[in-house]
CSV table of C-alpha atoms and ligand atoms in Angstrom, one decimal:
chain,number,residue,atom,x,y,z
N,591,MET,CA,-0.1,0.0,0.0
N,592,TYR,CA,1.1,3.5,-0.8
N,593,ASP,CA,0.1,6.8,1.0
N,594,HIS,CA,0.7,10.5,0.9
N,595,GLU,CA,4.4,9.8,2.3
N,596,ASP,CA,5.2,7.7,-0.7
N,597,LEU,CA,3.9,10.5,-2.9
N,598,ALA,CA,5.9,13.0,-1.2
N,599,ARG,CA,9.0,10.8,-1.4
N,600,LEU,CA,8.5,10.4,-5.2
N,601,GLN,CA,8.1,14.1,-5.6
N,602,SER,CA,11.2,15.1,-3.6
N,603,GLN,CA,13.1,12.5,-5.8
N,604,SER,CA,11.9,14.1,-8.9
N,605,LEU,CA,12.7,17.7,-7.7
N,606,LYS,CA,16.3,16.7,-6.9
N,607,MET,CA,16.6,15.4,-10.7
N,608,GLN,CA,14.6,18.2,-12.2
N,609,SER,CA,17.2,20.6,-13.3
N,610,TRP,CA,19.5,17.7,-14.6
N,611,ILE,CA,16.5,16.3,-16.7
N,612,ARG,CA,15.7,19.7,-18.0
N,613,GLN,CA,19.4,20.0,-19.2
N,614,GLN,CA,19.4,16.6,-20.8
N,615,THR,CA,16.1,17.1,-22.6
N,616,PHE,CA,16.4,20.7,-23.7
N,617,SER,CA,17.8,21.6,-27.1
N,618,PRO,CA,20.6,24.0,-27.2
N,619,GLU,CA,18.6,27.0,-27.8
N,620,ASN,CA,17.1,27.4,-24.5
N,621,THR,CA,15.8,30.7,-25.0
N,622,LYS,CA,13.3,32.1,-27.5
N,623,HIS,CA,14.4,34.7,-30.0
N,624,LEU,CA,12.2,36.8,-32.2
N,625,ARG,CA,13.1,36.7,-35.9
N,626,ARG,CA,13.4,40.0,-38.2
N,627,PHE,CA,10.5,40.7,-40.5
N,628,SER,CA,11.3,41.3,-44.2
N,629,SER,CA,10.4,44.6,-46.0
N,630,TRP,CA,7.7,42.6,-47.8
N,631,GLU,CA,6.2,41.7,-44.5
N,632,VAL,CA,6.6,45.1,-42.9
N,633,SER,CA,5.2,47.2,-45.8
N,634,GLU,CA,2.3,45.0,-47.1
N,635,LEU,CA,1.4,42.8,-44.1
N,636,ILE,CA,2.2,44.9,-41.2
N,637,PHE,CA,1.8,48.7,-42.4
N,638,GLY,CA,-0.7,47.9,-45.3
N,639,ILE,CA,1.3,50.0,-47.8
N,640,ASN,CA,2.9,49.0,-51.0
N,641,GLN,CA,6.5,47.8,-51.0
N,642,SER,CA,7.7,50.4,-53.4
N,643,THR,CA,6.2,53.3,-51.3
N,644,PHE,CA,7.9,51.8,-48.4
N,645,ARG,CA,11.4,51.5,-50.0
N,646,GLY,CA,11.0,55.1,-51.5
N,647,ARG,CA,10.5,56.3,-47.8
N,648,LEU,CA,13.5,54.6,-46.6
N,649,ALA,CA,15.6,55.8,-49.4
N,650,SER,CA,14.4,59.4,-49.0
N,651,ASP,CA,15.1,59.6,-45.2
N,652,PRO,CA,18.4,57.9,-44.1
N,653,SER,CA,17.8,58.6,-40.6
N,654,LEU,CA,15.0,55.9,-40.4
N,655,PRO,CA,16.0,52.5,-39.3
N,656,GLY,CA,17.2,50.6,-42.4
N,657,GLY,CA,17.0,47.0,-41.1
N,658,GLU,CA,19.6,44.4,-42.1
N,659,VAL,CA,20.5,42.8,-45.3
N,660,GLU,CA,21.3,39.1,-45.1
N,661,PRO,CA,24.3,37.7,-47.0
N,662,GLU,CA,23.3,36.8,-50.5
N,663,GLY,CA,19.8,38.4,-49.8
N,664,ARG,CA,18.4,41.4,-51.4
N,665,GLN,CA,15.5,42.0,-48.9
N,666,ARG,CA,15.9,44.2,-45.7
N,667,TRP,CA,14.9,42.6,-42.5
N,668,PHE,CA,13.6,44.7,-39.5
N,669,SER,CA,13.5,44.0,-35.9
N,670,LEU,CA,10.2,44.6,-34.0
N,671,ASP,CA,11.8,47.7,-32.4
N,672,GLU,CA,12.8,49.1,-35.6
N,673,ILE,CA,9.3,48.4,-37.0
N,674,ASN,CA,7.9,50.3,-34.0
N,675,GLU,CA,10.1,53.3,-34.7
N,676,LEU,CA,9.1,53.3,-38.3
N,677,ARG,CA,5.6,53.3,-37.1
N,678,ARG,CA,6.0,56.2,-35.0
N,679,ARG,CA,8.0,58.3,-37.4
N,680,MET,CA,6.4,57.5,-40.8
N,681,LYS,CA,3.1,58.9,-42.2
N,682,VAL,CA,1.3,57.5,-45.3
N,683,ASN,CA,-0.8,60.1,-47.1
N,684,ARG,CA,-0.5,62.2,-44.0
N,685,LYS,CA,-2.1,59.4,-41.9
N,686,SER,CA,-0.4,58.0,-38.8
N,687,LEU,CA,0.5,54.3,-38.8
N,688,MET,CA,-0.1,54.1,-35.0
N,689,PRO,CA,-3.0,51.8,-34.1
N,690,PRO,CA,-6.3,53.3,-32.6
N,691,ARG,CA,-6.5,53.9,-28.9
N,692,PRO,CA,-9.2,56.0,-27.2
N,693,ALA,CA,-7.7,58.9,-25.3
N,694,GLY,CA,-7.4,58.8,-21.5
N,695,LYS,CA,-8.5,55.1,-21.2
N,696,ARG,CA,-6.7,52.3,-19.3
N,697,ALA,CA,-5.7,49.1,-21.1
N,698,PHE,CA,-8.5,47.1,-22.5
N,699,ARG,CA,-8.8,43.6,-20.9
N,700,VAL,CA,-10.0,40.5,-22.8
N,701,ALA,CA,-10.6,37.0,-21.4
N,702,VAL,CA,-10.3,34.2,-23.9
N,703,ALA,CA,-12.3,31.5,-22.1
N,704,ASN,CA,-14.3,28.3,-22.6
N,705,PHE,CA,-14.2,25.3,-20.4
N,706,LYS,CA,-13.9,23.0,-23.3
N,707,GLY,CA,-10.4,21.6,-23.4
N,708,GLY,CA,-8.5,22.2,-26.6
N,709,ALA,CA,-11.0,24.7,-28.0
N,710,GLY,CA,-8.1,26.8,-29.3
N,711,LYS,CA,-8.0,29.3,-26.3
N,712,SER,CA,-4.1,29.3,-26.0
N,713,THR,CA,-3.5,29.5,-29.8
N,714,VAL,CA,-5.8,32.4,-30.1
N,715,ALA,CA,-4.4,34.2,-27.1
N,716,LEU,CA,-0.9,33.6,-28.6
N,717,HIS,CA,-1.8,34.6,-32.1
N,718,TYR,CA,-3.8,37.9,-31.1
N,719,ALA,CA,-0.9,38.9,-28.7
N,720,HIS,CA,1.5,38.6,-31.6
N,721,ALA,CA,-0.7,40.2,-34.1
N,722,ALA,CA,-1.5,43.2,-31.7
N,723,ALA,CA,2.2,43.8,-31.1
N,724,LEU,CA,2.7,43.8,-34.9
N,725,ASP,CA,-0.1,46.3,-35.0
N,726,GLY,CA,1.8,48.6,-32.8
N,727,TYR,CA,0.1,47.8,-29.3
N,728,ARG,CA,1.7,47.2,-26.1
N,729,VAL,CA,0.5,44.0,-24.8
N,730,LEU,CA,0.3,42.3,-21.4
N,731,VAL,CA,-0.7,38.7,-21.4
N,732,VAL,CA,-1.8,36.8,-18.2
N,733,ASP,CA,-1.6,33.0,-18.1
N,734,PHE,CA,-4.3,31.8,-15.7
N,735,ASP,CA,-3.8,28.2,-16.8
N,736,PRO,CA,-1.4,26.0,-14.7
N,737,GLN,CA,-0.8,23.8,-17.9
N,738,ALA,CA,1.2,27.0,-18.8
N,739,THR,CA,0.7,26.4,-22.6
N,740,LEU,CA,1.0,30.2,-23.2
N,741,SER,CA,4.0,30.7,-20.9
N,742,HIS,CA,5.8,27.9,-22.5
N,743,SER,CA,5.0,29.3,-26.1
N,744,MET,CA,6.3,32.7,-25.0
N,745,GLY,CA,9.5,31.1,-23.8
N,746,LEU,CA,9.1,31.1,-20.1
N,747,THR,CA,9.9,27.6,-18.7
N,748,ASP,CA,11.3,28.4,-15.3
N,749,VAL,CA,8.6,29.9,-13.3
N,750,ALA,CA,7.9,29.9,-9.5
N,751,GLU,CA,4.3,29.7,-8.4
N,752,ASP,CA,4.8,32.8,-6.2
N,753,TYR,CA,4.9,35.0,-9.4
N,754,THR,CA,1.7,33.4,-10.9
N,755,VAL,CA,-1.9,34.2,-10.6
N,756,TRP,CA,-1.7,32.1,-7.4
N,757,GLY,CA,0.8,34.7,-5.9
N,758,ILE,CA,-1.4,37.4,-7.0
N,759,MET,CA,-4.3,35.9,-5.3
N,760,ALA,CA,-2.5,35.0,-2.0
N,761,ARG,CA,-1.0,38.5,-1.7
N,762,ASP,CA,-4.5,40.0,-2.3
N,763,LEU,CA,-5.9,37.8,0.5
N,764,ILE,CA,-3.3,39.2,2.9
N,765,ARG,CA,-3.7,42.8,1.7
N,766,GLU,CA,-7.4,42.7,1.7
N,767,THR,CA,-7.6,41.1,5.2
N,768,ASP,CA,-5.2,43.6,6.7
N,769,ARG,CA,-7.4,46.4,5.0
N,770,MET,CA,-10.6,44.9,6.6
N,771,ASN,CA,-8.9,44.4,9.9
N,772,ASP,CA,-7.6,48.1,10.1
N,773,ALA,CA,-11.0,49.3,9.0
N,774,LEU,CA,-12.6,47.4,12.0
N,775,VAL,CA,-10.1,48.7,14.4
N,776,GLY,CA,-10.6,52.3,13.1
N,777,ALA,CA,-14.4,52.0,13.3
N,778,GLU,CA,-15.0,50.2,16.4
N,779,SER,CA,-12.0,51.1,18.6
N,780,GLY,CA,-12.3,49.8,22.0
N,781,THR,CA,-14.7,47.0,21.1
N,782,ALA,CA,-13.4,43.4,20.8
N,783,LEU,CA,-14.4,42.6,17.2
N,784,PRO,CA,-13.0,39.4,15.9
N,785,GLN,CA,-10.0,40.1,13.6
N,786,ARG,CA,-9.5,37.9,10.7
N,787,LYS,CA,-6.2,35.9,11.2
N,788,ILE,CA,-4.0,34.8,8.2
N,789,PRO,CA,-1.9,31.9,9.3
N,790,SER,CA,1.9,32.4,9.4
N,791,SER,CA,2.2,29.7,6.7
N,792,ILE,CA,0.7,32.0,4.3
N,793,ARG,CA,2.0,35.3,5.9
N,794,ASP,CA,5.6,34.2,5.9
N,795,LEU,CA,5.9,33.5,2.2
N,796,GLY,CA,6.5,37.3,2.0
N,797,LEU,CA,4.0,37.7,-0.9
N,798,SER,CA,2.6,40.9,0.6
N,799,GLU,CA,6.0,42.4,0.1
N,800,LEU,CA,6.1,41.8,-3.6
N,801,ARG,CA,5.6,44.8,-5.8
N,802,HIS,CA,3.3,44.8,-8.7
N,803,GLN,CA,6.3,44.8,-11.2
N,804,ASP,CA,7.6,41.6,-9.6
N,805,PHE,CA,4.9,39.5,-11.4
N,806,ILE,CA,5.5,40.8,-14.8
N,807,LYS,CA,8.1,39.1,-16.9
N,808,THR,CA,9.5,40.3,-20.3
N,809,THR,CA,9.3,38.0,-23.4
N,810,ALA,CA,11.2,37.7,-26.7
N,811,TRP,CA,8.8,40.3,-28.0
N,812,SER,CA,9.8,43.5,-26.6
N,813,THR,CA,6.2,45.0,-26.6
N,814,ILE,CA,4.8,41.8,-25.0
N,815,ASP,CA,4.9,41.2,-21.2
N,816,ILE,CA,3.4,38.2,-19.5
N,817,ILE,CA,2.3,37.1,-15.9
N,818,PRO,CA,3.3,33.5,-16.4
N,819,SER,CA,2.0,30.3,-14.9
N,820,CYS,CA,3.5,27.0,-14.0
N,821,ALA,CA,2.3,23.4,-13.0
N,822,ASN,CA,2.6,24.3,-9.3
N,823,ALA,CA,0.2,26.9,-9.5
N,824,ALA,CA,-2.7,24.3,-10.0
N,825,PHE,CA,-2.5,24.6,-6.2
N,826,VAL,CA,-4.5,27.8,-6.6
N,827,GLU,CA,-7.8,26.1,-7.0
N,828,PHE,CA,-7.2,24.0,-3.7
N,829,ALA,CA,-5.8,26.8,-1.8
N,830,SER,CA,-8.4,29.4,-2.7
N,831,ALA,CA,-11.1,27.3,-1.2
N,832,GLN,CA,-9.2,27.4,2.0
N,833,TYR,CA,-8.4,31.1,1.9
N,834,ARG,CA,-12.2,31.7,1.5
N,835,HIS,CA,-12.7,30.0,4.8
N,836,LEU,CA,-9.9,32.1,6.3
N,837,ASN,CA,-11.8,35.3,5.4
N,838,PRO,CA,-15.3,34.8,3.9
N,839,GLU,CA,-15.7,38.5,3.2
N,840,TRP,CA,-12.8,38.4,1.0
N,841,SER,CA,-13.9,39.1,-2.5
N,842,PHE,CA,-11.6,36.3,-4.0
N,843,PHE,CA,-12.9,36.7,-7.6
N,844,ALA,CA,-11.6,40.4,-7.8
N,845,ALA,CA,-7.9,39.8,-6.6
N,846,VAL,CA,-6.6,40.0,-10.3
N,847,SER,CA,-8.8,42.9,-11.1
N,848,ARG,CA,-7.5,44.7,-8.1
N,849,TYR,CA,-4.0,43.9,-9.1
N,850,LEU,CA,-4.4,45.1,-12.6
N,851,ASP,CA,-6.0,48.4,-11.3
N,852,SER,CA,-2.6,49.1,-9.7
N,853,LEU,CA,-1.0,49.2,-13.1
N,854,GLY,CA,-0.7,52.7,-14.7
N,855,ASP,CA,-3.5,53.3,-17.2
N,856,ASP,CA,-0.8,53.9,-19.9
N,857,ASP,CA,1.4,51.0,-19.2
N,858,TYR,CA,-0.3,48.7,-21.8
N,859,ASP,CA,-2.9,48.8,-24.5
N,860,LEU,CA,-4.3,45.4,-24.4
N,861,ILE,CA,-4.3,42.8,-21.7
N,862,ILE,CA,-5.1,39.3,-22.8
N,863,PHE,CA,-6.0,36.5,-20.4
N,864,ASP,CA,-5.6,32.8,-21.4
N,865,CYS,CA,-8.0,30.9,-19.2
N,866,PRO,CA,-7.8,27.3,-18.0
N,867,PRO,CA,-10.5,24.8,-19.4
N,868,ALA,CA,-12.6,24.9,-16.2
N,869,ILE,CA,-14.7,27.4,-14.1
N,870,GLY,CA,-12.9,27.9,-10.9
N,871,TYR,CA,-11.2,30.5,-8.8
N,872,GLN,CA,-8.6,31.4,-11.3
N,873,SER,CA,-11.1,31.6,-14.4
N,874,MET,CA,-13.5,33.6,-12.2
N,875,ASN,CA,-10.8,36.1,-11.6
N,876,ALA,CA,-10.0,36.2,-15.4
N,877,VAL,CA,-13.7,36.7,-16.2
N,878,PHE,CA,-14.3,39.2,-13.6
N,879,ALA,CA,-11.2,41.4,-14.4
N,880,ALA,CA,-12.3,41.3,-18.2
N,881,ASP,CA,-13.9,44.0,-20.3
N,882,MET,CA,-14.6,41.5,-23.2
N,883,LEU,CA,-15.4,37.8,-23.1
N,884,TYR,CA,-13.9,36.1,-26.1
N,885,ILE,CA,-15.0,32.4,-26.4
N,886,PRO,CA,-13.4,30.2,-29.1
N,887,SER,CA,-15.0,26.9,-30.0
N,888,GLY,CA,-14.2,24.2,-32.3
N,889,PRO,CA,-16.5,23.3,-35.2
N,890,GLY,CA,-17.9,20.0,-33.8
N,891,TYR,CA,-21.4,19.2,-32.2
N,892,TRP,CA,-19.9,18.5,-28.6
N,893,GLU,CA,-17.9,21.8,-28.7
N,894,TYR,CA,-21.0,23.6,-29.4
N,895,ASP,CA,-22.8,21.7,-26.6
N,896,SER,CA,-20.0,22.4,-24.0
N,897,THR,CA,-19.9,26.1,-25.1
N,898,THR,CA,-23.6,26.1,-24.2
N,899,SER,CA,-23.1,24.8,-20.8
N,900,PHE,CA,-20.1,27.0,-20.1
N,901,ILE,CA,-22.0,30.1,-20.7
N,902,GLY,CA,-24.7,28.6,-18.6
N,903,GLN,CA,-22.5,28.0,-15.6
N,904,LEU,CA,-20.6,31.3,-16.0
N,905,ALA,CA,-24.1,33.1,-15.8
N,906,GLU,CA,-25.0,31.2,-12.7
N,907,ALA,CA,-21.5,31.8,-11.2
N,908,LEU,CA,-21.6,35.7,-11.9
N,909,GLU,CA,-25.2,35.8,-10.6
N,910,ASP,CA,-24.1,34.0,-7.3
N,911,LEU,CA,-21.4,36.8,-6.9
N,912,SER,CA,-23.7,39.6,-7.3
N,913,HIS,CA,-26.0,38.2,-4.5
N,914,GLY,CA,-23.3,37.2,-2.3
N,915,PHE,CA,-21.1,40.3,-2.4
N,916,ASP,CA,-23.2,43.1,-3.7
N,917,GLY,CA,-23.0,46.0,-1.1
N,918,THR,CA,-19.9,44.6,0.5
N,919,PHE,CA,-17.7,44.8,-2.6
N,920,PRO,CA,-15.3,47.6,-2.5
N,921,ALA,CA,-15.7,49.7,-5.6
N,922,GLY,CA,-12.7,49.4,-8.0
N,923,LYS,CA,-12.6,49.7,-11.6
N,924,MET,CA,-15.0,46.8,-11.7
N,925,THR,CA,-18.6,46.7,-10.3
N,926,LEU,CA,-21.3,44.1,-9.5
N,927,PRO,CA,-23.2,42.8,-11.1
N,928,LYS,CA,-20.3,42.0,-13.5
N,929,SER,CA,-21.0,43.4,-17.1
N,930,PHE,CA,-19.0,43.0,-20.2
N,931,ALA,CA,-18.5,45.8,-22.8
N,932,ASP,CA,-18.8,43.0,-25.4
N,933,ILE,CA,-19.2,39.0,-25.6
N,934,ARG,CA,-17.8,37.4,-28.8
N,935,PHE,CA,-17.7,33.8,-30.0
N,936,VAL,CA,-15.2,32.6,-32.7
N,937,MET,CA,-15.0,29.4,-34.4
N,938,THR,CA,-11.7,27.8,-34.4
N,939,ARG,CA,-9.9,24.9,-36.3
N,940,PHE,CA,-12.5,25.6,-39.0
N,941,GLU,CA,-12.2,23.9,-42.5
N,942,PRO,CA,-14.0,25.9,-45.2
N,943,GLY,CA,-14.4,22.8,-47.4
N,944,ASN,CA,-16.0,20.8,-44.7
N,945,ASP,CA,-19.7,20.6,-44.8
N,946,LEU,CA,-20.2,19.9,-41.3
N,947,HIS,CA,-18.0,22.7,-40.2
N,948,ARG,CA,-20.0,25.0,-42.3
N,949,ALA,CA,-23.3,23.7,-40.8
N,950,MET,CA,-21.9,24.2,-37.4
N,951,LEU,CA,-20.9,27.7,-38.1
N,952,GLU,CA,-24.4,28.5,-39.5
N,953,ALA,CA,-25.9,27.0,-36.2
N,954,PHE,CA,-23.6,29.2,-34.0
N,955,ARG,CA,-24.8,32.1,-36.0
N,956,LYS,CA,-28.5,31.1,-35.6
N,957,VAL,CA,-28.1,30.6,-32.0
N,958,PHE,CA,-25.8,33.4,-30.8
N,959,GLY,CA,-26.6,35.9,-33.5
N,960,ASP,CA,-24.1,38.9,-34.2
N,961,HIS,CA,-22.1,37.8,-31.2
N,962,VAL,CA,-20.4,35.2,-33.6
N,963,SER,CA,-17.4,36.6,-35.3
N,964,GLU,CA,-17.8,36.8,-39.2
N,965,ASN,CA,-14.2,35.5,-39.6
N,966,THR,CA,-13.1,32.0,-38.3
N,967,VAL,CA,-9.6,30.8,-37.2
N,968,GLU,CA,-8.9,28.0,-39.9
N,969,MET,CA,-7.4,24.9,-39.3
N,970,THR,CA,-3.7,25.0,-40.3
N,971,ARG,CA,-0.5,23.0,-40.2
N,972,ALA,CA,1.4,26.2,-39.6
N,973,VAL,CA,0.7,26.4,-35.8
N,974,GLU,CA,1.9,22.9,-35.0
N,975,GLN,CA,4.8,22.7,-32.7
N,976,SER,CA,8.0,23.6,-34.4
N,977,GLY,CA,11.1,22.8,-32.2
N,978,ARG,CA,10.9,23.1,-28.5
N,979,PHE,CA,8.5,26.1,-28.4
N,980,LEU,CA,5.1,26.4,-29.9
N,981,SER,CA,5.3,29.3,-32.3
N,982,SER,CA,2.6,31.5,-33.8
N,983,VAL,CA,2.5,31.7,-37.6
N,984,TYR,CA,3.8,35.4,-37.1
N,985,GLU,CA,7.0,34.1,-35.5
N,986,ILE,CA,7.6,31.3,-38.1
N,987,ASP,CA,9.9,32.6,-41.0
N,988,TYR,CA,7.8,32.0,-44.1
N,989,ARG,CA,10.9,30.6,-45.8
N,990,GLU,CA,10.8,27.6,-43.5
N,991,MET,CA,7.5,26.1,-44.9
N,992,THR,CA,5.4,26.2,-48.0
N,993,ARG,CA,4.8,29.9,-48.7
N,994,GLU,CA,1.1,29.2,-49.6
N,995,THR,CA,0.5,27.4,-46.3
N,996,TRP,CA,2.1,30.3,-44.3
N,997,ARG,CA,0.2,33.0,-46.3
N,998,ARG,CA,-3.2,31.2,-45.9
N,999,ALA,CA,-2.6,30.7,-42.1
N,1000,ARG,CA,-1.5,34.1,-41.6
N,1001,ALA,CA,-4.3,35.7,-43.6
N,1002,SER,CA,-6.8,33.6,-41.6
N,1003,PHE,CA,-5.4,34.9,-38.2
N,1004,ASP,CA,-5.1,38.4,-39.6
N,1005,ARG,CA,-8.8,38.5,-40.6
N,1006,ALA,CA,-9.9,37.1,-37.1
N,1007,TYR,CA,-7.5,39.5,-35.3
N,1008,GLU,CA,-8.6,42.7,-37.4
N,1009,GLU,CA,-12.2,41.9,-36.6
N,1010,PHE,CA,-11.5,41.4,-33.0
N,1011,ARG,CA,-9.4,44.7,-32.9
N,1012,ASP,CA,-12.3,46.7,-34.5
N,1013,ARG,CA,-14.6,45.2,-31.7
N,1014,VAL,CA,-12.1,46.1,-29.1
N,1015,VAL,CA,-11.7,49.6,-30.4
N,1016,VAL,CA,-15.6,50.1,-30.1
N,1017,ALA,CA,-16.1,48.4,-26.8
N,1018,TRP,CA,-13.0,50.3,-25.4
N,1019,ASP,CA,-15.1,53.6,-25.4
N,1020,LYS,CA,-17.6,52.0,-23.1
N,1021,ILE,CA,-15.3,51.5,-20.3
S,1624,ATP,N1,-6.2,26.9,-36.0
S,1624,ATP,C1,-5.6,25.7,-35.6
S,1624,ATP,N2,-5.0,25.0,-36.6
S,1624,ATP,C2,-4.5,23.8,-36.2
S,1624,ATP,N3,-4.3,23.3,-35.0
S,1624,ATP,C3,-4.7,24.1,-34.0
S,1624,ATP,C4,-5.5,25.3,-34.3
S,1624,ATP,N4,-5.9,25.8,-33.1
S,1624,ATP,C5,-5.6,25.0,-32.1
S,1624,ATP,N5,-4.8,24.0,-32.7
S,1624,ATP,C6,-4.4,22.9,-32.1
S,1624,ATP,O1,-5.2,22.3,-31.1
S,1624,ATP,C7,-4.7,21.9,-29.9
S,1624,ATP,C8,-5.3,22.7,-28.7
S,1624,ATP,O2,-5.3,24.0,-29.0
S,1624,ATP,P1,-5.0,25.0,-27.8
S,1624,ATP,O3,-4.0,24.6,-26.8
S,1624,ATP,O4,-4.9,26.3,-28.3
S,1624,ATP,O5,-6.5,24.9,-27.1
S,1624,ATP,P2,-6.9,25.3,-25.6
S,1624,ATP,O6,-8.3,25.6,-25.6
S,1624,ATP,O7,-6.0,26.4,-25.0
S,1624,ATP,O8,-6.7,23.9,-24.7
S,1624,ATP,P3,-6.8,23.9,-23.2
S,1624,ATP,O9,-8.1,23.7,-22.8
S,1624,ATP,O10,-6.0,22.5,-22.9
S,1624,ATP,O11,-6.1,25.1,-22.5
S,1624,ATP,C9,-3.2,22.3,-30.0
S,1624,ATP,O12,-2.5,21.2,-30.3
S,1624,ATP,C10,-3.2,23.3,-31.1
S,1624,ATP,O13,-1.9,23.3,-31.7
S,1625,MG,MG1,-4.9,26.4,-23.3
């Protein structure tokens, strides 16, 4: 017979070997690098201007970044920073190349969520983050999923759970409890009101000492930062249930929202949440902090079925919060009952030539009306794992695969992203 002590022994054995195994199984390029983008991509695909106009501009103003020419190549290749400098300094037909952002607003927050596993959430989150960065936006992504697909795709492999959403939640529990205790003391000095106690096992982790920047990591993309996740952060679901018991008045679902409120309004433009395939403490935090709910679904019947029950359960959970916390909830940038500036569905892994897929898309439109995105994310071989890191079609150099496969995949993500971006810009004005 085996019990928890055997499990603990197996785990400590594994921990001792972990870094050795990592070294043995990792390929030499342990860090992710972002490639350069060709002048064809920069002009036609990124700035939407023709190549000769772009070349003409570069030739007429030598102070503009000129990119690099590869040995034996003719094209110039530009880094993301160079692209951003060009975007700031160039005007085409007297129009700025900067992406739209309503003045005076904080960053717009989008939760990519569905509790159907494998719906395409992480793929969509990764591609939209990259597309948005190439569009000129400053992006923060938050990985709410301890599977950490998005963190790994963005090149983060060595993450401690303190620096994940779990850390943010535990820190918030301590801070909120202290705030409530102080308020009690202030209001009722002299009376012996019960103070909420946080056990030293949580307090001594030092999480309340962390500053908000400590949770934010940089990525290979200079304009994309990430709050990553890791397998150990799975603990959050289990721990959160206990934390609620320690302080039942703690608005556990608003921890991440409060955290994001502490960022500067102009630090980022877009904040994208990748959610786990479940409704739990982490995904409720994502949903509550979000201005837009973005729901990817595959083109099968069971995915439709599961998407339907997802929105039903989410509705119930959000209603429960309104009853349980309305009146006690401290007003921040989010209020109860929770409302969204927009709710969108998008069909993923779609094959235009597949009759069943087309029928499913029609059904989605009948049921969810104009909440369903016009554009789908098509099934493509271009997003399969290439090497150690999962890469987006934007990261893959088009010379590494059939040009047609790359272009089709990129065009599909571009269309879906552009529609998403247009919706974001409209919804942004409502917050
Ligand atoms: N458009 C696409 N074309 C081809 N493969 C895709 C596409 N979208 C997703 N996939 C593949 O489907 C699988 C699941 O995708 P993804 O990880 O994005 O789903 P998820 O909803 O985040 O899953 P989970 O619920 O486990 O977090 C992955 O192997 C991914 O590469
Ligand atoms: Mg995922």
